[in-house]
XYZ file of C-alpha atoms in Angstrom:
718
model
C 257.531 -65.908 -90.851
C 254.520 -63.605 -90.904
C 252.141 -66.565 -91.010
C 253.621 -68.126 -87.863
C 252.162 -67.507 -84.447
C 254.186 -65.304 -82.128
C 254.717 -68.105 -79.647
C 256.333 -70.225 -82.366
C 258.665 -67.497 -83.634
C 259.848 -66.178 -80.283
C 262.355 -67.911 -78.061
C 260.386 -69.178 -75.050
C 261.166 -67.643 -71.678
C 260.082 -68.958 -68.259
C 256.735 -67.454 -67.315
C 256.305 -65.976 -63.840
C 252.848 -64.809 -62.725
C 252.671 -61.960 -60.216
C 249.319 -61.793 -58.398
C 248.348 -59.004 -56.094
C 247.876 -55.295 -55.745
C 249.444 -53.270 -58.609
C 250.792 -50.841 -56.024
C 252.730 -53.570 -54.234
C 253.914 -55.124 -57.496
C 255.261 -51.816 -58.771
C 257.443 -51.473 -55.696
C 259.261 -54.775 -56.253
C 258.943 -56.001 -59.841
C 260.948 -53.212 -61.576
C 263.971 -54.060 -59.427
C 263.444 -57.780 -59.926
C 263.317 -57.347 -63.717
C 266.431 -55.179 -63.675
C 268.425 -57.838 -61.802
C 267.192 -60.514 -64.212
C 268.458 -58.602 -67.257
C 271.940 -59.933 -66.660
C 270.966 -63.611 -66.718
C 269.975 -66.199 -69.330
C 267.279 -67.245 -69.718
C 265.429 -64.063 -68.905
C 262.209 -64.337 -66.964
C 258.910 -63.112 -68.286
C 257.076 -61.659 -65.302
C 253.390 -61.056 -66.024
C 251.556 -58.668 -63.663
C 248.050 -59.951 -62.963
C 245.256 -58.939 -60.565
C 244.763 -60.815 -57.305
C 241.456 -62.236 -58.553
C 243.048 -63.816 -61.622
C 242.383 -67.550 -61.885
C 244.997 -69.814 -63.427
C 243.946 -72.652 -65.783
C 242.920 -75.796 -63.980
C 244.492 -79.078 -65.016
C 241.994 -81.183 -66.920
C 242.209 -84.093 -64.462
C 240.877 -81.701 -61.828
C 238.241 -79.978 -63.930
C 234.899 -81.376 -62.834
C 232.907 -80.187 -65.837
C 234.992 -82.424 -68.100
C 234.761 -85.456 -65.888
C 237.706 -87.446 -64.538
C 240.602 -88.501 -66.722
C 243.080 -91.133 -65.676
C 246.777 -90.603 -66.080
C 247.925 -90.976 -69.704
C 250.423 -93.643 -68.700
C 247.440 -95.784 -67.723
C 245.471 -95.265 -70.896
C 245.014 -98.135 -73.210
C 246.906 -97.090 -76.355
C 245.052 -99.674 -78.419
C 241.774 -97.827 -77.956
C 243.226 -94.309 -78.102
C 242.576 -92.584 -81.461
C 244.984 -89.786 -82.280
C 243.198 -86.933 -84.045
C 246.175 -84.632 -84.373
C 249.798 -84.111 -83.528
C 249.751 -80.926 -81.458
C 246.942 -78.875 -79.960
C 246.629 -75.408 -81.474
C 246.761 -73.630 -78.113
C 249.512 -75.722 -76.537
C 252.338 -73.263 -77.260
C 250.287 -70.260 -76.189
C 249.240 -72.051 -73.021
C 252.821 -72.541 -71.851
C 254.030 -69.140 -73.092
C 251.232 -66.971 -71.710
C 248.856 -68.903 -69.430
C 250.679 -71.512 -67.344
C 253.339 -69.971 -65.069
C 256.262 -71.921 -63.723
C 256.215 -69.842 -60.526
C 253.469 -67.712 -58.979
C 254.441 -64.661 -56.943
C 251.624 -63.796 -54.540
C 251.984 -60.228 -53.254
C 250.441 -59.194 -49.968
C 250.950 -56.425 -47.479
C 252.664 -56.873 -44.120
C 252.581 -54.411 -41.266
C 254.485 -55.198 -38.044
C 252.189 -52.784 -36.200
C 249.190 -55.043 -36.623
C 247.609 -56.322 -33.449
C 247.530 -60.017 -32.775
C 243.849 -60.208 -33.769
C 244.461 -58.330 -36.999
C 247.430 -60.513 -37.830
C 245.486 -63.717 -37.189
C 242.716 -62.579 -39.548
C 245.243 -61.608 -42.211
C 247.144 -64.837 -41.703
C 244.042 -67.018 -42.037
C 242.890 -65.249 -45.202
C 246.373 -65.488 -46.718
C 246.729 -69.187 -45.883
C 243.360 -69.919 -47.509
C 244.370 -68.050 -50.687
C 247.759 -69.746 -50.857
C 246.341 -73.227 -50.295
C 243.757 -72.709 -52.994
C 246.439 -71.406 -55.311
C 248.772 -74.290 -54.484
C 246.063 -76.787 -55.290
C 245.937 -75.411 -58.821
C 249.652 -74.768 -59.350
C 251.023 -77.863 -57.631
C 248.917 -80.100 -59.859
C 251.213 -78.923 -62.659
C 254.314 -79.085 -60.437
C 254.550 -75.309 -60.189
C 255.676 -73.305 -57.166
C 254.041 -70.512 -55.177
C 256.179 -67.803 -53.594
C 254.527 -65.425 -51.119
C 255.992 -61.923 -51.096
C 255.074 -59.835 -48.082
C 255.794 -56.155 -48.690
C 256.489 -54.107 -45.604
C 256.111 -50.414 -46.283
C 256.594 -49.300 -42.662
C 260.183 -48.389 -41.895
C 261.542 -50.396 -38.952
C 265.048 -48.933 -38.895
C 265.505 -49.265 -35.141
C 264.327 -52.931 -35.076
C 261.458 -52.295 -32.676
C 259.241 -54.991 -34.171
C 261.959 -57.317 -35.421
C 261.379 -60.118 -32.955
C 257.627 -60.104 -33.413
C 258.002 -60.056 -37.178
C 260.317 -63.087 -37.173
C 257.915 -65.029 -34.994
C 254.943 -64.240 -37.188
C 256.853 -65.172 -40.386
C 258.075 -68.452 -38.857
C 254.528 -69.354 -37.816
C 253.207 -68.477 -41.270
C 255.881 -70.622 -42.981
C 254.893 -73.531 -40.745
C 251.204 -73.179 -41.667
C 252.049 -72.885 -45.380
C 254.487 -75.801 -45.211
C 257.206 -73.803 -46.937
C 260.706 -72.468 -46.328
C 262.450 -69.112 -46.517
C 262.383 -69.271 -50.323
C 258.620 -69.772 -50.367
C 257.878 -66.845 -48.082
C 259.930 -63.677 -48.453
C 259.622 -60.402 -46.624
C 260.580 -57.319 -48.637
C 261.020 -54.227 -46.513
C 261.160 -50.646 -47.711
C 264.968 -50.609 -47.577
C 265.079 -53.753 -49.789
C 263.277 -52.047 -52.668
C 266.473 -51.322 -54.624
C 268.331 -53.084 -57.414
C 271.355 -53.873 -55.275
C 269.391 -55.254 -52.362
C 270.545 -58.742 -51.362
C 266.903 -59.728 -50.771
C 265.941 -58.852 -54.354
C 269.032 -60.561 -55.786
C 268.346 -63.752 -53.817
C 264.679 -63.590 -54.762
C 265.512 -63.395 -58.459
C 267.964 -66.282 -58.169
C 265.542 -68.531 -56.333
C 262.637 -67.722 -58.666
C 264.799 -68.402 -61.731
C 265.975 -71.710 -60.240
C 262.394 -72.734 -59.417
C 261.286 -71.900 -62.947
C 264.055 -73.962 -64.529
C 263.275 -76.863 -62.204
C 259.631 -76.630 -63.232
C 260.452 -77.035 -66.937
C 262.914 -79.799 -66.106
C 260.136 -81.657 -64.278
C 257.784 -81.097 -67.213
C 260.254 -82.585 -69.676
C 260.778 -85.620 -67.422
C 257.033 -86.119 -67.123
C 256.544 -86.097 -70.904
C 259.581 -88.352 -71.415
C 257.724 -91.169 -69.641
C 254.934 -90.916 -72.186
C 257.401 -90.652 -75.075
C 259.202 -93.831 -74.059
C 255.915 -95.723 -73.855
C 254.955 -94.643 -77.395
C 258.389 -95.097 -78.965
C 258.223 -98.839 -78.388
C 255.414 -99.160 -80.968
C 255.675 -97.907 -84.554
C 251.899 -97.514 -84.740
C 252.010 -94.404 -82.568
C 254.325 -92.181 -84.588
C 251.992 -89.207 -84.221
C 252.042 -89.437 -80.430
C 255.793 -89.946 -80.497
C 256.173 -86.793 -82.612
C 253.927 -84.873 -80.211
C 255.833 -85.867 -77.084
C 259.258 -85.241 -78.646
C 258.117 -81.769 -79.705
C 256.923 -80.987 -76.192
C 260.147 -82.252 -74.614
C 262.241 -80.165 -77.010
C 260.154 -77.097 -76.262
C 260.543 -77.539 -72.509
C 264.303 -77.775 -73.070
C 264.073 -74.497 -75.017
C 262.878 -72.777 -71.837
C 266.121 -73.937 -70.206
C 268.360 -73.108 -73.227
C 269.695 -76.676 -73.492
C 270.589 -76.458 -77.186
C 271.922 -80.016 -77.550
C 268.759 -81.563 -76.105
C 266.567 -79.156 -78.060
C 268.099 -80.280 -81.367
C 268.012 -83.939 -80.297
C 264.300 -84.019 -79.545
C 263.223 -81.762 -82.398
C 265.131 -84.112 -84.701
C 263.321 -87.094 -83.169
C 259.990 -85.316 -83.619
C 260.801 -84.497 -87.243
C 261.767 -88.099 -88.033
C 258.488 -89.306 -86.541
C 256.514 -86.752 -88.592
C 258.077 -87.587 -91.954
C 257.278 -91.250 -91.279
C 253.550 -90.424 -91.274
C 251.647 -91.051 -94.539
C 250.233 -88.216 -96.644
C 246.610 -88.889 -97.529
C 243.692 -86.722 -98.547
C 241.506 -88.015 -95.750
C 242.627 -89.063 -92.303
C 245.363 -91.656 -92.274
C 245.254 -94.828 -90.233
C 245.720 -92.862 -87.029
C 243.359 -90.080 -88.042
C 245.989 -87.524 -89.163
C 245.213 -85.568 -92.349
C 248.078 -84.716 -94.678
C 247.842 -80.964 -94.083
C 248.424 -81.495 -90.359
C 251.497 -83.566 -91.128
C 252.988 -80.935 -93.436
C 252.171 -78.064 -91.068
C 253.835 -79.790 -88.131
C 256.816 -80.701 -90.315
C 257.062 -77.014 -91.189
C 256.986 -76.001 -87.515
C 259.671 -78.483 -86.472
C 261.840 -77.652 -89.492
C 261.662 -73.990 -88.519
C 262.765 -74.797 -84.986
C 265.649 -76.950 -86.226
C 266.898 -74.342 -88.698
C 266.492 -71.549 -86.155
C 268.593 -73.265 -83.500
C 271.187 -74.517 -85.979
C 271.722 -70.958 -87.233
C 271.404 -68.920 -84.047
C 272.260 -71.325 -81.225
C 274.875 -73.542 -82.917
C 276.097 -71.165 -85.662
C 276.007 -74.169 -87.995
C 274.783 -72.884 -91.346
C 275.764 -76.069 -93.201
C 273.519 -78.279 -91.055
C 270.711 -75.748 -91.404
C 271.038 -75.832 -95.200
C 271.143 -79.643 -95.147
C 268.013 -79.713 -92.986
C 266.184 -77.429 -95.413
C 267.220 -79.621 -98.347
C 265.998 -82.727 -96.565
C 262.751 -81.020 -95.618
C 262.008 -79.785 -99.120
C 263.161 -83.059 -100.622
C 260.578 -84.951 -98.588
C 257.588 -82.748 -99.296
C 258.328 -80.483 -102.306
C 256.652 -82.802 -104.828
C 254.212 -84.473 -102.457
C 250.973 -83.056 -103.850
C 248.472 -85.281 -102.102
C 245.407 -83.580 -103.633
C 245.600 -82.313 -107.211
C 242.875 -79.667 -106.880
C 244.710 -78.148 -103.901
C 248.046 -77.733 -105.661
C 247.967 -73.993 -104.966
C 248.116 -74.758 -101.218
C 251.072 -77.047 -101.755
C 253.103 -74.509 -103.746
C 252.279 -71.863 -101.150
C 253.690 -74.221 -98.523
C 256.909 -74.836 -100.508
C 257.348 -71.116 -101.151
C 256.945 -70.399 -97.440
C 259.736 -72.842 -96.511
C 262.281 -70.968 -98.619
C 260.902 -67.580 -97.561
C 261.236 -68.359 -93.860
C 264.771 -69.697 -94.313
C 265.762 -66.555 -96.210
C 264.357 -64.414 -93.404
C 266.373 -66.381 -90.857
C 269.562 -65.773 -92.847
C 268.779 -62.059 -93.170
C 268.268 -61.799 -89.425
C 271.482 -63.723 -88.742
C 273.434 -61.452 -91.104
C 272.023 -58.354 -89.434
C 273.253 -59.636 -86.052
C 276.630 -61.135 -87.002
C 277.557 -59.358 -90.218
C 278.671 -62.583 -91.921
C 277.972 -66.309 -91.774
C 280.459 -69.207 -91.874
C 280.876 -71.164 -95.114
C 282.527 -74.201 -93.524
C 281.336 -77.409 -95.172
C 279.142 -75.709 -97.770
C 279.595 -76.695 -101.410
C 279.390 -73.026 -102.322
C 279.194 -69.784 -100.369
C 276.048 -69.003 -102.377
C 274.099 -71.419 -100.184
C 274.375 -69.030 -97.235
C 273.109 -66.025 -99.195
C 269.469 -64.967 -98.640
C 268.887 -63.933 -102.269
C 269.050 -67.587 -103.358
C 266.173 -68.571 -101.065
C 264.115 -65.446 -101.771
C 264.335 -66.244 -105.485
C 263.291 -69.873 -104.877
C 260.401 -68.683 -102.710
C 259.323 -66.393 -105.552
C 259.565 -69.273 -108.028
C 257.111 -71.393 -106.073
C 254.893 -68.386 -105.371
C 254.578 -68.073 -109.150
C 253.702 -71.773 -109.295
C 250.992 -71.058 -106.724
C 249.570 -68.219 -108.811
C 249.463 -70.398 -111.915
C 247.842 -73.298 -110.047
C 245.219 -70.940 -108.616
C 244.657 -69.437 -112.053
C 243.863 -72.876 -113.480
C 241.069 -73.172 -110.929
C 239.889 -69.603 -111.503
C 241.002 -68.430 -108.072
C 242.934 -65.294 -109.064
C 241.637 -61.778 -109.638
C 242.395 -62.072 -113.351
C 240.432 -65.325 -113.704
C 236.976 -65.517 -115.170
C 235.755 -68.396 -112.985
C 234.360 -67.198 -109.641
C 232.972 -68.817 -106.502
C 229.383 -67.606 -106.470
C 226.210 -68.221 -104.558
C 222.934 -69.337 -106.034
C 221.811 -65.751 -106.652
C 224.979 -65.024 -108.665
C 226.779 -62.918 -106.028
C 230.438 -63.529 -105.279
C 231.163 -65.173 -101.929
C 233.348 -63.674 -99.224
C 234.663 -64.815 -95.847
C 231.585 -63.346 -94.141
C 229.379 -65.897 -95.916
C 230.782 -68.755 -93.821
C 230.657 -69.879 -90.212
C 234.114 -71.236 -89.407
C 235.076 -73.244 -86.330
C 238.882 -73.598 -86.210
C 240.427 -77.000 -85.656
C 241.757 -77.787 -82.199
C 244.915 -79.270 -83.785
C 247.720 -77.522 -85.662
C 247.085 -77.719 -89.412
C 243.679 -79.328 -89.061
C 240.809 -78.443 -91.373
C 238.192 -76.162 -89.789
C 234.506 -76.994 -89.589
C 232.736 -74.795 -92.125
C 229.103 -74.122 -92.913
C 227.480 -71.531 -95.157
C 225.569 -68.679 -93.530
C 222.796 -68.625 -96.113
C 222.539 -72.369 -96.618
C 219.278 -74.138 -95.790
C 221.145 -76.391 -93.358
C 223.813 -75.078 -90.987
C 225.530 -78.453 -90.807
C 229.220 -78.568 -91.678
C 229.980 -80.113 -95.051
C 232.923 -80.852 -97.309
C 231.376 -78.727 -100.073
C 231.255 -75.708 -97.768
C 234.894 -76.308 -96.796
C 235.938 -76.387 -100.472
C 234.054 -73.142 -101.165
C 235.658 -71.555 -98.142
C 239.149 -72.562 -99.301
C 238.490 -71.155 -102.766
C 237.086 -67.925 -101.338
C 240.130 -67.432 -99.123
C 242.513 -68.172 -101.995
C 240.823 -65.578 -104.196
C 241.522 -62.945 -101.566
C 245.272 -63.599 -101.787
C 247.286 -61.007 -103.797
C 249.286 -63.627 -105.698
C 251.236 -61.274 -107.942
C 252.061 -58.961 -105.040
C 253.490 -61.828 -103.010
C 255.808 -63.024 -105.759
C 256.824 -59.442 -106.572
C 257.716 -58.776 -102.938
C 259.873 -61.900 -102.803
C 261.637 -61.017 -106.050
C 262.296 -57.483 -104.834
C 263.818 -58.886 -101.630
C 265.986 -61.229 -103.706
C 267.160 -58.364 -105.918
C 267.888 -56.190 -102.894
C 269.935 -58.953 -101.206
C 271.772 -59.641 -104.464
C 272.675 -55.964 -104.829
C 274.011 -55.950 -101.261
C 276.023 -59.106 -101.980
C 277.560 -57.577 -105.109
C 278.541 -54.439 -103.218
C 280.102 -56.327 -100.303
C 281.874 -59.001 -102.334
C 282.706 -56.810 -105.339
C 281.535 -59.713 -107.510
C 278.986 -58.818 -110.203
C 276.259 -61.388 -110.860
C 274.792 -59.910 -114.012
C 273.065 -63.013 -115.352
C 271.417 -63.779 -112.024
C 270.284 -60.182 -111.738
C 268.949 -60.424 -115.278
C 266.933 -63.543 -114.430
C 265.455 -61.839 -111.381
C 264.515 -58.832 -113.508
C 262.848 -61.148 -116.025
C 260.754 -62.757 -113.284
C 259.922 -59.337 -111.877
C 258.808 -58.103 -115.273
C 256.757 -61.232 -115.936
C 254.919 -60.907 -112.623
C 254.299 -57.201 -113.120
C 252.909 -58.049 -116.526
C 250.512 -60.503 -114.882
C 249.447 -57.814 -112.396
C 248.999 -55.143 -115.090
C 251.922 -52.856 -114.151
C 252.952 -52.319 -117.755
C 255.288 -49.320 -117.377
C 257.418 -50.983 -114.708
C 257.279 -54.227 -116.672
C 258.873 -52.581 -119.685
C 261.484 -50.848 -117.568
C 262.629 -54.026 -115.807
C 262.452 -56.253 -118.887
C 264.408 -53.685 -120.871
C 267.155 -53.741 -118.220
C 267.226 -57.540 -118.363
C 267.383 -57.471 -122.183
C 270.387 -55.172 -122.102
C 272.174 -57.487 -119.648
C 271.620 -60.640 -121.711
C 272.210 -59.060 -125.117
C 275.495 -57.560 -123.876
C 276.648 -61.065 -122.946
C 275.271 -62.530 -126.233
C 272.700 -64.684 -124.436
C 270.262 -64.626 -127.339
C 267.938 -67.370 -126.086
C 267.092 -65.341 -122.977
C 266.926 -62.169 -125.059
C 264.321 -63.753 -127.337
C 262.145 -64.756 -124.380
C 262.358 -61.241 -122.937
C 261.389 -59.719 -126.293
C 258.308 -61.918 -126.394
C 257.245 -60.605 -122.979
C 257.896 -57.030 -124.095
C 255.811 -57.640 -127.210
C 252.889 -58.817 -125.077
C 253.301 -55.805 -122.778
C 253.300 -53.243 -125.595
C 250.326 -54.994 -127.192
C 248.313 -54.590 -123.985
C 249.416 -50.973 -123.722
C 248.490 -50.251 -127.320
C 251.898 -48.649 -127.955
C 252.187 -49.040 -131.739
C 255.749 -47.738 -132.097
C 257.137 -49.975 -129.341
C 255.101 -52.922 -130.620
C 256.615 -52.628 -134.087
C 260.065 -52.043 -132.614
C 260.018 -55.272 -130.571
C 258.480 -57.125 -133.515
C 261.438 -56.166 -135.680
C 263.849 -57.247 -132.949
C 262.166 -60.650 -132.809
C 262.386 -60.920 -136.604
C 266.099 -60.116 -136.504
C 268.445 -62.960 -137.556
C 270.259 -62.576 -134.229
C 267.425 -64.369 -132.385
C 266.087 -66.341 -135.353
C 267.402 -69.612 -133.924
C 265.270 -69.194 -130.804
C 261.979 -68.133 -132.420
C 260.095 -70.745 -134.411
C 259.106 -70.119 -138.023
C 255.432 -70.190 -137.049
C 255.990 -67.510 -134.434
C 258.082 -65.386 -136.795
C 255.392 -65.566 -139.455
C 252.712 -64.527 -136.991
C 254.893 -61.660 -135.737
C 255.479 -60.453 -139.287
C 251.745 -60.412 -140.030
C 251.064 -58.458 -136.832
C 253.924 -56.090 -137.589
C 252.584 -55.277 -141.070
C 249.091 -54.840 -139.653
C 250.379 -52.421 -137.023
C 252.359 -50.626 -139.716
C 249.410 -50.076 -142.018
C 246.433 -49.859 -139.639
C 247.051 -50.496 -135.905
C 243.323 -50.269 -135.174
C 242.932 -53.717 -136.724
C 244.948 -55.211 -133.844
C 242.257 -54.549 -131.257
C 240.933 -52.239 -128.580
C 244.200 -50.953 -127.020
C 245.404 -49.684 -130.404
C 241.972 -48.348 -131.407
C 241.801 -46.086 -128.354
C 245.104 -44.269 -128.904
C 245.708 -44.731 -132.626
C 244.773 -41.149 -133.430
C 247.697 -39.900 -131.349
C 250.261 -42.265 -132.877
C 249.760 -42.495 -136.600
C 253.342 -41.955 -137.840
C 256.348 -44.083 -136.901
C 259.937 -44.306 -138.040
C 262.147 -47.243 -137.101
C 265.897 -47.538 -137.624
C 267.159 -50.948 -138.717
C 270.299 -51.269 -136.621
C 272.152 -54.357 -135.386
C 269.310 -55.426 -133.106
C 266.718 -54.964 -135.881
C 268.687 -56.271 -138.857
C 265.683 -57.557 -140.774
C 267.404 -56.440 -144.021
C 271.044 -57.086 -144.890
C 272.230 -54.308 -147.222
C 275.438 -53.576 -149.120
C 275.796 -50.524 -151.377
C 278.693 -49.452 -153.575
C 279.381 -47.506 -156.783
C 280.671 -49.333 -159.830
C 283.872 -47.237 -159.680
C 285.716 -45.101 -157.200
C 285.862 -41.846 -159.261
C 284.115 -40.197 -162.207
C 284.016 -36.889 -164.016
C 281.156 -34.412 -164.108
C 278.297 -35.448 -166.421
C 279.573 -39.036 -166.507
C 277.175 -41.888 -165.771
C 277.823 -44.123 -162.758
C 275.853 -47.025 -161.293
C 274.955 -47.598 -157.654
C 274.831 -51.315 -156.925
C 272.558 -52.396 -154.043
C 272.284 -55.904 -152.626
C 269.406 -56.525 -150.222
C 268.522 -59.711 -148.375
C 265.319 -59.981 -146.345
C 265.175 -61.842 -143.053
C 261.389 -61.638 -142.902
C 260.064 -65.208 -142.841
C 257.300 -64.413 -145.375
C 257.542 -62.608 -148.722
C 257.454 -58.842 -148.270
C 256.496 -56.149 -150.764
C 258.020 -52.694 -150.340
C 255.960 -49.936 -151.970
C 258.897 -47.599 -152.445
C 262.598 -47.282 -151.685
C 264.250 -43.926 -151.067
C 268.017 -43.452 -151.453
C 269.445 -40.571 -149.403
C 272.912 -39.160 -150.198
C 275.098 -36.511 -148.666
C 273.941 -34.248 -151.516
C 270.190 -33.648 -151.689
C 270.337 -33.344 -155.514
C 271.008 -37.091 -155.786
C 267.968 -38.193 -153.736
C 266.356 -41.054 -155.677
C 263.023 -42.842 -155.334
C 262.329 -46.391 -156.533
C 258.732 -47.597 -156.743
C 257.372 -51.088 -156.746
C 255.984 -52.323 -160.072
C 253.804 -55.387 -159.769
C 254.364 -58.029 -162.418
C 257.748 -56.681 -163.467
C 260.678 -59.024 -163.866
C 262.905 -59.169 -160.842
C 265.975 -57.661 -162.530
C 264.265 -55.159 -164.807
C 264.449 -51.444 -164.008
C 262.238 -48.956 -165.895
C 262.449 -45.178 -165.866
C 259.548 -43.005 -167.001
C 259.919 -39.220 -166.605
C 262.690 -39.725 -164.064
C 260.596 -42.201 -162.007
C 262.323 -45.527 -161.455
C 260.172 -48.631 -161.140
C 260.937 -52.287 -160.598
C 259.837 -55.256 -158.516
C 260.435 -54.633 -154.814
C 259.178 -57.971 -153.563
C 261.614 -59.680 -151.220
C 261.745 -63.369 -150.350
C 263.263 -64.847 -147.211
C 267.079 -64.804 -147.407
C 267.188 -64.368 -151.193
C 269.569 -61.618 -152.316
C 268.016 -59.013 -154.610
C 270.430 -56.927 -156.662
C 269.355 -53.434 -157.700
C 271.403 -51.282 -160.096
C 270.514 -47.579 -160.054
C 271.944 -45.391 -162.870
C 273.106 -41.912 -161.834
C 274.828 -38.895 -163.452
C 277.636 -37.056 -161.684
C 276.848 -33.389 -161.018
C 279.285 -30.563 -160.449
C 280.133 -28.655 -157.251
C 280.705 -31.816 -155.256
C 284.002 -33.597 -154.779
C 282.813 -36.542 -152.643
C 279.568 -38.439 -153.008
C 278.339 -41.074 -150.493
C 275.053 -42.804 -149.733
C 273.775 -42.275 -146.194
C 270.396 -44.003 -145.868
C 268.116 -46.430 -147.638
C 264.517 -45.895 -146.603
C 261.914 -48.587 -147.167
C 258.182 -47.953 -147.049
C 255.060 -49.999 -147.521
C 251.793 -48.648 -148.898
C 251.231 -47.005 -145.482
C 252.919 -43.850 -144.247
C 255.523 -45.496 -142.059
C 259.143 -45.586 -143.193
C 261.971 -47.828 -142.130
C 265.408 -46.228 -142.658
C 268.355 -48.586 -143.034
């Protein structure tokens, strides 16, 4: 919800403007606010100086000319340029008060002449203020603050006469003119309590009148299907005025009507028939969807309807990419819908502790981690779409000026649109002509997109999803290992894209352990490929060869194509013999990592090996034969330069060397050096018989390791 304006996110409260001396306001307003704390809706009382001028209604603003009432406009000639004005929400939240409290001083000791002067000046100020406020159906309440203590009632009669005369001149009643004496400046004062009640009632009546006024326009537009944009605008305004009054049923009714009118509007690159561009439509749909989901969750406690609304909303617009070269904007929009909904659920859980599952197909649909993960998914789509256009930090294509310098936001003059979601008017600072153009707008969009930390956004969403999932597992005592593994995979992939290689390996390794433990070899193979890319970029030769062997293992052979396996084998042998040939990362640190030893265990079973003696027992000085059967799972033929047999007795250590051109089953021995062909073909079993003589001083003989080495210095014990 960070991208939303404050006035959209917050629940609207009736606005009361207090005009007058700060000294007088501070004597009354703290008590008035304290009394109001116990009521709903709460009032927002803004303290303003006496000279503050409230906005004038446009029908009365001479510099804009005279506008007739909208009910009298000819709808056939009216061209709708947008759905909602950008400043409309802020205007009613912060600028246009429902009630104005005008503070002034009252002293019963004033002489008749002094009182007449004060009275005349006050009447002039109130009449001028009423002219502005009454045009919008607001109310003005005059608060006279008497600081002189009149405990004995000396001036009571004169005070009542003066107040009655002033009410007559102002054409108001006891609620419109209130005297607050020094003894009334307490929280429990009946005057303050009645004042708060009357002000709150006036404010609610003001918003009720506003909703009725807009309803007349809405009914006129709803009769014609051609004015869906106006219908959506008026329904939104009516719903928002009902929000001030906390009428949840009416709020949902009119926001729903506004949403239905919005989704009926066409999505086009340029303005539609009524002049509405597609981005305005989707932005307003987003606003109304947020309001619907917010009130369904917090006001109605109806999570099912909120989930259904989100599904409908995403179903309408998720695949509606109106402009192909702005796909990154679309995926950002989709990601934001899920992100906002997840934030609403998190906030609801923090307040209530749990959410109802009534009507939901699964309790998972009320869990925030689901929507954080979906938001991250579409954030990744956004990054990839931006990358295609060269709009990410890792891209080579840049938005540049004629002199070759990269452009930034300061190179544009931007005039925001007056409608929500509208395209701004953009011109280039250094251009020959300062006229707005479509080309400048496109450059501006691209420049702004390049400033977005795409990887950071998706990483943040994934971390939130993982955090919520961990909380869910702890509370429900229900492990979700595979889901956690998928989140870790996405986290690792995004960290890989952002260059955080150490954390990438850590998170992908955790995910690999989860999936391999559950024998999910397809996912394990994909993770190993990401780890291979990560170690390649790091230049970590040992880890690169390790993950290469795991990818060549028969366990994941079904999920790695023969072409990929062959390429991995070639890279593995290159890294084994001379890592510098793989490129710059290995060249820079090769001198520090020139010896590696890899154990061929279950996850790296690139050789299948069985070894046994031709008999179970033998006497000293008798000849026995060790029978070895090896099968290679390397996709391409592989030549081993030497094979070392390690026993539990060092005296039996034996070395076999490769002899090129020798027959596959022929073993030669020259001066105790055994030679034969050590070339292995994919999945063909090679049998090797090694003659040995039994030595004394040993009762039990066993083979412990078979070490394979190429022409390089690296060995692979099996």
